[in-house]
Amino acid sequence: MTDHELDPATVGAPRAPRRRRLGRLSGRDKAVVAVLLGLPILIDLVFIWGPTLGTIGLSFTKWNGVGGLSTKTCQPNVPSILNNGCLYGVQNYHQAATIYPEFWPAVRHNLIWLAVFVFFATPLGMLFAVLIDRGIKGSRMYQSILFLPVMLSLALVGIIWEFMYSQNYGLINTVIGHNHNGNAIDWLGNPKLNLWSVLVEATWRQAGYVMVLYLAGLKAVDPQLREAAVMDGTNAWQTFWKVVFPVMRPINIVVMVVTVIESLRAFDLVYITNKGINGLELLSVLVTSNIVGETQRVGFGSALGVVLLVISLVPICTFLYLTFRRESQPKGAR
Amino acid sequence: MTSPRIPQNFERPLARRGLLKGMGAAAAFATVPGALAACSSSKSSGSSGGNAGSVTSPVTFGSNYSDASPKAAFAALCAAATAAGGPKVTINTVDHNTFQTNITSYLQGTPDDLFTWFAGYRMQYFAAQGLALPLDDVWAKIGGNFSASVKTLCTGLDGHQYFVPIYNYPWVVFYNKSHFASKGYTVPTTWDDFIALCKKMKADGIVPLAFADKDGWPALGTFDILNMRINGYDYHQKLMKHQVPWTDPGVAAVFNQWAELMPYMQTGANGRIWQDAAKALEQKQAGMMFQGTNQVAAQYVTDNANLADLDFFPYPSINPTYGQDYMDAPTDGFMISKKAKNPAGAKAILEYIGTAAAESTFLKTDQWDVGVATGLQAPSYDAIQTKSVAAISSCKAVAQFMDRDADPAMATAMISIIQKFIDDPSTGNITSLQSSAEQQAKSIYTS
């Protein structure tokens, strides 16, 4: 052990360059940073967090969107029109959970939607991606066909499937000969059936979306890993699950987050189908139908919106936690 | 590889684009009428409205007549109003669903001087909140053209008039004349005849009543008519205002009567749009259909079906006390917004529109609606329209339709309750649906 062996310049791994501190930045740099960071933060606060906090505030009032809000407490047993903009406490939440018949079905349908996406649409998309990645014949054609629904707006997807599902004139019923008034299958009107019909539409689109994300991830997997695995005598199944899948972890997280977000913001398909009534209730639709439109139960709709926000915060917080934990892990293996 | 920014790379551009487009559209919606209004040279009316502005400076008209033929008819009407000495009219057309959806923010933002709307509680609700201008001075001039019952429809809760009507249309039972003639069916006037006819049709392999409720509102009409036939008009209006509880035996009677008819109505209604039900009638797969002329006759025209073969009869009587005295005949018309820039000019337009001549102009291209001016027989009327006038004028009172007579939130609640009834018309389900309706009505009408 000599002195100079301890010299950090010559021993051990090269150190990461030290971060430049704020003090090293010139005035112009600071201004640029302030503008580039400040503007998005300001826009985020004004357009996202302002309305969010406003919604939470409104959810404790009874308001029909006309005139102002007051700090009076709502009077019991007077006509609604005289009770406008008053403080309603947690009554909106109470009503939603007790007497609003659409609330619990909507929560259930949102969870079913999530489950179908997680356990069916996403694995299906992964399967497509793996098959195409293995370079089967005509893979580009399959890729285009499977990706086509993703490029269509969901409203358009709903209209396309309307032609498939229509009771008396639809393709499905016509092909299977169930398009007469006596025996027609009511794909979109039967409340026991229509949620699943719409989930088929949603899966048709979501699987293609997941496939594209996955293909991008598979392309990034180092081919040497696979070659090494094959050298060690694994079969294709083992190669995928033991080697490729673990390497794909970041993409898996992205796909998971996308899946959760897509199923919570599900709205367009059911709205196009029947405005989200009669077996297609979803929280997002209930919020819309109470706040937007002539009905204007702004307070009540806001309460439903807050419920949706709370549900959404669970996967969002999980994702943020995972991201920041990864970020704080030091780079390089120790 | 493990960059935390990966998710952003995969963010769907669609979402951002859609948001921007939406923001752009919202901004355009909010500013365009205002910008147009700002171009007019009228003086600002201040908060009171009244007679500010001038009869000669231009006015703007917010219209929900977005389908091609009503849009053309409406443009002709505004042109005629200008030709008759009124101010120049700029029409801002918005798709009707969007228009109805945005009405509250529209009237509080920068609305047009005039806007299209619906009579009954649907008008009173906005008038009561101070969003519309009273039109008593207009009615002083045009009042002679309308019957007392029409004037009532245009009157707010405070006794002032807020609305000038243009047309209405009856909700009746449609059938094809040739179909009835070839099968030897006769038009029923009582419930027993009606059920007997339905049985005969079913035996002949025809769907007795074409029926669709995917949009939710069409079936409300069946509730309305059964309630008016069984319990009368006054009871119906009280129920719509929640002065009668939804758990009342009268409401149970309506649902039970409906349950009796249900086997003869087209199945799977909750998944069928009314246009498809009308097609079943056109193709004679169905014998009858109960809906408004504004839908069925209009659909016949759209589909180039045989409009001359189409005929209708008023809903059969159930309770002899009320016979066939009442029906739904929704009335559409116009109002002036409280924030109008040129109320004087807008009133001049409405003074013209509230005449038989103006209604005839509007109805030139319309083969299904009828004017509401007393005794109007527009030269362009076809058989359906002529019969509609007679049917409406023979009624002792006409209701507007549940979503126009009741609080809009209650109509929304009833849409889902009636769809659940269509799925399961059993007595036990009727009871639970009634209590659900009453609970929701309590939270909507009072608190």
CSV table of C-alpha atoms in Angstrom, one decimal, chain A residues 62-68 72 74-75 77-86 295-296, chain B residues 121-131 156-158 407-408 442-447:
chain,number,residue,atom,x,y,z
A,62,LYS,CA,-75.3,21.5,-4.2
A,63,TRP,CA,-75.0,23.6,-7.4
A,64,ASN,CA,-76.6,23.6,-10.8
A,65,GLY,CA,-74.0,25.7,-12.6
A,66,VAL,CA,-76.0,28.9,-12.6
A,67,GLY,CA,-75.2,31.9,-10.5
A,68,GLY,CA,-72.7,31.9,-7.6
A,72,LYS,CA,-75.0,29.0,3.5
A,74,CYS,CA,-78.6,23.8,2.4
A,75,GLN,CA,-82.1,23.9,3.8
A,77,ASN,CA,-87.2,20.2,2.1
A,78,VAL,CA,-87.2,23.3,-0.1
A,79,PRO,CA,-87.3,23.2,-3.9
A,80,SER,CA,-83.8,22.7,-5.5
A,81,ILE,CA,-84.0,26.0,-7.3
A,82,LEU,CA,-84.0,27.9,-4.0
A,83,ASN,CA,-81.2,25.8,-2.7
A,84,ASN,CA,-78.6,26.6,-5.3
A,85,GLY,CA,-74.9,26.9,-4.5
A,86,CYS,CA,-75.2,26.0,-0.8
A,295,THR,CA,-79.1,18.2,-15.9
A,296,GLN,CA,-76.3,20.1,-14.2
B,121,TYR,CA,-90.7,23.3,-17.7
B,122,ARG,CA,-87.6,23.0,-19.8
B,123,MET,CA,-88.1,26.7,-20.6
B,124,GLN,CA,-89.3,27.7,-17.1
B,125,TYR,CA,-86.3,26.2,-15.5
B,126,PHE,CA,-83.9,28.5,-17.3
B,127,ALA,CA,-86.3,31.5,-17.1
B,128,ALA,CA,-86.6,31.1,-13.4
B,129,GLN,CA,-82.8,31.4,-13.0
B,130,GLY,CA,-82.8,34.7,-14.8
B,131,LEU,CA,-81.2,33.6,-18.0
B,156,GLY,CA,-92.8,31.1,-16.9
B,157,LEU,CA,-93.3,30.2,-13.3
B,158,ASP,CA,-93.5,34.0,-12.5
B,407,ASP,CA,-86.7,18.5,-13.9
B,408,PRO,CA,-84.0,17.4,-16.4
B,442,LYS,CA,-86.5,13.5,-3.3
B,443,SER,CA,-82.8,14.3,-3.8
B,444,ILE,CA,-83.4,16.1,-7.0
B,445,TYR,CA,-86.5,18.2,-6.2
B,446,THR,CA,-85.9,18.9,-2.6
B,447,SER,CA,-83.0,18.4,-0.3
